[in-house]
mmCIF file of C-alpha atoms in Angstrom:
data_model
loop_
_atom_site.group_PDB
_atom_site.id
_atom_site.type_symbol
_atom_site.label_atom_id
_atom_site.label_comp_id
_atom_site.label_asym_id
_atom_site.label_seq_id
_atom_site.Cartn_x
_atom_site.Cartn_y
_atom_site.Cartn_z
ATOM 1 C CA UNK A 1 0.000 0.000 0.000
ATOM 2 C CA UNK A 2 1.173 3.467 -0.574
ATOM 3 C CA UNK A 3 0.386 6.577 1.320
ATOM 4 C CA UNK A 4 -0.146 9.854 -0.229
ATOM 5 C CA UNK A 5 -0.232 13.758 1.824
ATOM 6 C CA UNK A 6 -1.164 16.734 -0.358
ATOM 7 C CA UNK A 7 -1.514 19.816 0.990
ATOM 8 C CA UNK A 8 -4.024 21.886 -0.788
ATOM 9 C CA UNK A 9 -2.675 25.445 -1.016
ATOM 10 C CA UNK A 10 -5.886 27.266 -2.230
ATOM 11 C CA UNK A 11 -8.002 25.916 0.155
ATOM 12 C CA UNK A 12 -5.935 25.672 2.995
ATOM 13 C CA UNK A 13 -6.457 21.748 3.297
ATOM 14 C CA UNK A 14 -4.756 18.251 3.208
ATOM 15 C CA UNK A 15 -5.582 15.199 1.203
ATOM 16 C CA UNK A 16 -4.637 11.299 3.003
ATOM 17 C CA UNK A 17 -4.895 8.854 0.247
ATOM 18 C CA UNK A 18 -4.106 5.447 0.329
ATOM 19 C CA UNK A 19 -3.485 3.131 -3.077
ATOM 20 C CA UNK A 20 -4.053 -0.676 -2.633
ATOM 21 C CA UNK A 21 -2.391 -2.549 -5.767
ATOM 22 C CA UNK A 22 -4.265 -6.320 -6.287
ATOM 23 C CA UNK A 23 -3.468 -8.615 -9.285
ATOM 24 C CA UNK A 24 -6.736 -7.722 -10.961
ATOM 25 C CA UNK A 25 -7.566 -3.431 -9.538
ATOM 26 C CA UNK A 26 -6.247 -0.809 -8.137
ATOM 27 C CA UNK A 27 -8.425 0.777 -5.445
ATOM 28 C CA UNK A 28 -7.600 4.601 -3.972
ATOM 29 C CA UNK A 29 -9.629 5.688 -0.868
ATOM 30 C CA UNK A 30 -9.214 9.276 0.064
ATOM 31 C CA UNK A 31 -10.267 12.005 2.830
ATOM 32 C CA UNK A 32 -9.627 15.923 1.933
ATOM 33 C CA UNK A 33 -10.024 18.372 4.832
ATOM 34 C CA UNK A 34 -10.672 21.818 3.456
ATOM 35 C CA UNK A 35 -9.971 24.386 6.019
ATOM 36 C CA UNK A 36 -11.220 27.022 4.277
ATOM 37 C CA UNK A 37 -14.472 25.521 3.511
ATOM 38 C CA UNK A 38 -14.783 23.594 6.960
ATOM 39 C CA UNK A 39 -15.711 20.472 5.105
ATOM 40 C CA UNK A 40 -14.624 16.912 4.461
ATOM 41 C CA UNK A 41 -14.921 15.076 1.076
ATOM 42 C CA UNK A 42 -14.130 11.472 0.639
ATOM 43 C CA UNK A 43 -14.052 8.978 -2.110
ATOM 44 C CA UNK A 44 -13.149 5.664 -3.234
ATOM 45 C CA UNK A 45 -12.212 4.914 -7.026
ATOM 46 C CA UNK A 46 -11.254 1.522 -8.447
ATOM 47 C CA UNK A 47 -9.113 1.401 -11.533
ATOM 48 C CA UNK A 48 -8.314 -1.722 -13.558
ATOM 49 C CA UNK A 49 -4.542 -2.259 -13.095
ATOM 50 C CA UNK A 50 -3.797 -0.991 -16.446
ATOM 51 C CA UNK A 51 -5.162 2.579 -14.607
ATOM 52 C CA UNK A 52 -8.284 2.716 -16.225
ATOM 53 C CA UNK A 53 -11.411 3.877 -14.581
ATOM 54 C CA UNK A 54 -14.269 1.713 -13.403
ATOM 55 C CA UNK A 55 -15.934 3.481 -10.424
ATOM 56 C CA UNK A 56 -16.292 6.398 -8.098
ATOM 57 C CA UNK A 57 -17.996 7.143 -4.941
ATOM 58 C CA UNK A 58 -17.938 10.556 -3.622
ATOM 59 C CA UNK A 59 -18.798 12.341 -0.589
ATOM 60 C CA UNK A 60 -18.886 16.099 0.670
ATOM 61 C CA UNK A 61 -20.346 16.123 3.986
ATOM 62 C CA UNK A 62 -22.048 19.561 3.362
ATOM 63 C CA UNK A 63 -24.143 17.119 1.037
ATOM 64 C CA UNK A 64 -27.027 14.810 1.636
ATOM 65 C CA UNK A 65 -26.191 12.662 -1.411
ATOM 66 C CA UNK A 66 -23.538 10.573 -2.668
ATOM 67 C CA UNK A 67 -22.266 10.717 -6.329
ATOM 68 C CA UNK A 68 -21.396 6.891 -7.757
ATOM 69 C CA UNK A 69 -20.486 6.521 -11.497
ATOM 70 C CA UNK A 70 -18.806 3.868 -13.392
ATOM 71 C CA UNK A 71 -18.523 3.002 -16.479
ATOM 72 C CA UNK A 72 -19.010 -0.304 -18.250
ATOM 73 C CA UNK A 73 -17.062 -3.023 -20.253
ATOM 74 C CA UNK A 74 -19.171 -0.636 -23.548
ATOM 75 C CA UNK A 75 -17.630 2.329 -21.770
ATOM 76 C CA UNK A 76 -20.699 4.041 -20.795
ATOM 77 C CA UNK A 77 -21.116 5.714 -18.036
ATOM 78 C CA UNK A 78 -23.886 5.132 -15.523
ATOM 79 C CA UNK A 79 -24.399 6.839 -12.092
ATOM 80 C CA UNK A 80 -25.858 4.965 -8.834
ATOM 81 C CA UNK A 81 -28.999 4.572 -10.021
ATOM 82 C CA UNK A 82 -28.273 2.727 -13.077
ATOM 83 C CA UNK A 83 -29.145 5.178 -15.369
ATOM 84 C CA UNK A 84 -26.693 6.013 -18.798
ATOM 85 C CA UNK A 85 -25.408 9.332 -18.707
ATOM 86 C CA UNK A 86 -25.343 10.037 -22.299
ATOM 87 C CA UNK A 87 -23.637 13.151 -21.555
ATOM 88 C CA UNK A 88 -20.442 11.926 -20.973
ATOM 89 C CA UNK A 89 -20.058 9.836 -23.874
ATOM 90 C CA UNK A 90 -16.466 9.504 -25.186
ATOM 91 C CA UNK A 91 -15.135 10.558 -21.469
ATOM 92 C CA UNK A 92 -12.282 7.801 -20.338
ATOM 93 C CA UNK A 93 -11.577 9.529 -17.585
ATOM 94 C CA UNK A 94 -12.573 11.466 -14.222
ATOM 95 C CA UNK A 95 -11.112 14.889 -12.734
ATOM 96 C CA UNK A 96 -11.871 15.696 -9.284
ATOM 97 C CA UNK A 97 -11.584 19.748 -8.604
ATOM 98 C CA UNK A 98 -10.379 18.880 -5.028
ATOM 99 C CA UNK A 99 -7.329 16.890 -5.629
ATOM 100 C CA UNK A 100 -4.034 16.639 -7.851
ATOM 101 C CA UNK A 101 -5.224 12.044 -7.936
ATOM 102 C CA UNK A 102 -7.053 12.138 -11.102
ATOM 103 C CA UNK A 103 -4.201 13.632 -13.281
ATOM 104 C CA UNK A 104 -2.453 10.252 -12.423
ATOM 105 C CA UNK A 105 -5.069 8.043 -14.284
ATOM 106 C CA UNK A 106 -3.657 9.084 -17.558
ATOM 107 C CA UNK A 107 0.147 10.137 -16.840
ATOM 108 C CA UNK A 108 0.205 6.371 -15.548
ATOM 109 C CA UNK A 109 -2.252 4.535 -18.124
ATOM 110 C CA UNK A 110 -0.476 6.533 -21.315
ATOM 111 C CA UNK A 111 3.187 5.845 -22.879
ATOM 112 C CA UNK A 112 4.261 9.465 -23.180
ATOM 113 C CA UNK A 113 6.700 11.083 -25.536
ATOM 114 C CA UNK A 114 8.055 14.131 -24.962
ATOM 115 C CA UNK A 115 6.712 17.263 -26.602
ATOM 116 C CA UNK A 116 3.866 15.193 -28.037
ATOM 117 C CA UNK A 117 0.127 16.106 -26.685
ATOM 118 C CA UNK A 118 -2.600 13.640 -25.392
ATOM 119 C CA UNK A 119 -5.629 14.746 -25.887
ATOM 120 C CA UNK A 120 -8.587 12.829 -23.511
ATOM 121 C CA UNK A 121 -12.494 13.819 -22.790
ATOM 122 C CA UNK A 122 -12.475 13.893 -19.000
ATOM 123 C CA UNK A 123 -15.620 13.499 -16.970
ATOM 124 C CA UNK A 124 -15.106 16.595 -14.673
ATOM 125 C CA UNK A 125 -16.370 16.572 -11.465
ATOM 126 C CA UNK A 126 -16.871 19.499 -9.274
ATOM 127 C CA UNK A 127 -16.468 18.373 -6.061
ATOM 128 C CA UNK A 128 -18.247 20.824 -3.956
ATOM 129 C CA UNK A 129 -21.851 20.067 -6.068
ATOM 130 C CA UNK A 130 -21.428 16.710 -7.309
ATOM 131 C CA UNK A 131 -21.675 18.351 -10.683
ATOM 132 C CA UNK A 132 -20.292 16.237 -13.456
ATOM 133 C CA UNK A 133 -19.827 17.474 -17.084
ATOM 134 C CA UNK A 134 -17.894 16.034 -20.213
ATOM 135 C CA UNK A 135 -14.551 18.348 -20.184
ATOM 136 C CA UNK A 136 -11.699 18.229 -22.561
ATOM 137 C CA UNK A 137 -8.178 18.132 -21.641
ATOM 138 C CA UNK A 138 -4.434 18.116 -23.069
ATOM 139 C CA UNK A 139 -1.224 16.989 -21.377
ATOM 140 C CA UNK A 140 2.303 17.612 -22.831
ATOM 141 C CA UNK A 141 5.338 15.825 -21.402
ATOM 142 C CA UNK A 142 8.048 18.554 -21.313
ATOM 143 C CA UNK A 143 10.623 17.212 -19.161
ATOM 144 C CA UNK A 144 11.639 13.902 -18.442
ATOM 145 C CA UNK A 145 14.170 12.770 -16.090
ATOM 146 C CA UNK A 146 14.897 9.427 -13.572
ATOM 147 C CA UNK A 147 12.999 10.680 -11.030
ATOM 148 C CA UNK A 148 10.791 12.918 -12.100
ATOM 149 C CA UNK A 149 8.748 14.336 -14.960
ATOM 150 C CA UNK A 150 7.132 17.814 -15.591
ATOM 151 C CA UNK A 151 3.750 17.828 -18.381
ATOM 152 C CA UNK A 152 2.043 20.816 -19.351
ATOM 153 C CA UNK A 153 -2.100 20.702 -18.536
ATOM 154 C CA UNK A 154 -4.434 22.710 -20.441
ATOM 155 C CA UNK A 155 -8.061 22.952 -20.582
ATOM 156 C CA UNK A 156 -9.865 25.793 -22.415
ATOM 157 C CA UNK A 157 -7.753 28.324 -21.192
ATOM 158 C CA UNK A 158 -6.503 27.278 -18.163
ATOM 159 C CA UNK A 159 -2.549 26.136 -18.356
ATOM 160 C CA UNK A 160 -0.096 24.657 -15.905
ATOM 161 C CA UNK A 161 2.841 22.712 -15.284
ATOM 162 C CA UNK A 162 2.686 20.208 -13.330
ATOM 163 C CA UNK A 163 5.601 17.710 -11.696
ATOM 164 C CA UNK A 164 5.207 14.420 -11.212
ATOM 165 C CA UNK A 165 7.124 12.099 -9.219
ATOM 166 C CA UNK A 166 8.135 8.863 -11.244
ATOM 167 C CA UNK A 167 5.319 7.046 -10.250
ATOM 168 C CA UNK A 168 3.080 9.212 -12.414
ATOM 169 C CA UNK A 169 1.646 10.991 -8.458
ATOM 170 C CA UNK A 170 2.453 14.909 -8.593
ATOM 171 C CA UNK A 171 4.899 16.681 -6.522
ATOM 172 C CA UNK A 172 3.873 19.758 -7.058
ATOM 173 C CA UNK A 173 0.614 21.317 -8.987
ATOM 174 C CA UNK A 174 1.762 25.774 -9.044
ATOM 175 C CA UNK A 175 -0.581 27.229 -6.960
ATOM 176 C CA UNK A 176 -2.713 24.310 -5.833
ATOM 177 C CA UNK A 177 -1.201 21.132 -4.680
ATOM 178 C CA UNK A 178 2.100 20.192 -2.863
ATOM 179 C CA UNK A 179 2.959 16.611 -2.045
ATOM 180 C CA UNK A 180 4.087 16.654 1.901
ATOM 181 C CA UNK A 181 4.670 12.812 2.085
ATOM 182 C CA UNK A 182 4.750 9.523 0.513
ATOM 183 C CA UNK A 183 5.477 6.386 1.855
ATOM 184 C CA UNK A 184 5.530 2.370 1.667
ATOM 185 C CA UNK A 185 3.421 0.345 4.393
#
């Protein structure tokens, strides 16, 4: 198992996540305190071990409900009530607003070269609503070194650099995310 602390540096919060590697999935659980909010979000998300998504289950505890999707073996994507949301069509991915996780899912699932982009259709969840809408997304690998690697995010207009350790978890998202600790158990 490995153990994951982020500190979130616009919210003034912390993210504990723990990855649990089988033969067959990969399954994250995670708590986020957000200081600045006064709230606590948790989720679980299972990932075949190639780092492809299957599931989510996500928390605020400023909300009544829980948001579930997954997607299928046809790659649709269905929330906890069984129902196809048609809307995300195409989507291979998810992007949580309240953590630097998600931009794993295709650093590690992807063979990168550098200076070439990916382009992906992310299902982008907004953490804070349980809001989920079809979003796309680039990533550029523009450095890459033994231990770590540096891609370039953009989507719409939003850009940033972001380093990653060489595990494919980020070290350091500018202005949002910092990794404090990572360790083995």
């Amino acid at each position: 198992m490995q153990v994951y602390i982020w500190e979130n540096i616009e919210n003034k919060g912390f993210e504990y996540l723990k990855v649990k590697t089988y033969s067959n999935k990969i399954i994250v659980t995670s708590t986020i305190i957000d200081t600045l909010e006064t709230n606590k979000i948790e989720y679980e998300v299972t990932l075949t071990n190639t780092w492809s998504f299957l599931q989510l289950k996500l928390k605020n505890d400023k909300l009544e409900n829980e948001l579930v999707l997954s997607r299928d073996s046809n790659n649709k994507w269905i929330d906890g009530k069984s129902r196809v949301l048609d809307h995300l069509t195409g989507a291979i991915d998810i992007d949580l607003t309240c953590t630097p996780f998600t931009n794993t899912l295709p650093i590690n699932r992807c063979n990168w070269t550098k200076d070439e982009p990916k382009n992906f259709e992310m299902a982008y969840i907004d953490a804070n609503n349980l809001s989920v809408k079809k979003s796309k997304q680039t990533y550029t690998l523009i450095n890459d070194d033994l231990t770590k690697k540096v891609f370039k995010y953009s989507s719409g207009s939003f850009e940033s650099d972001i380093l990653v350790k060489d595990d494919g978890f980020v070290l350091e998202y500018p202005m949002y995310f910092k990794l404090l600790s990572n360790i083995s158990r």
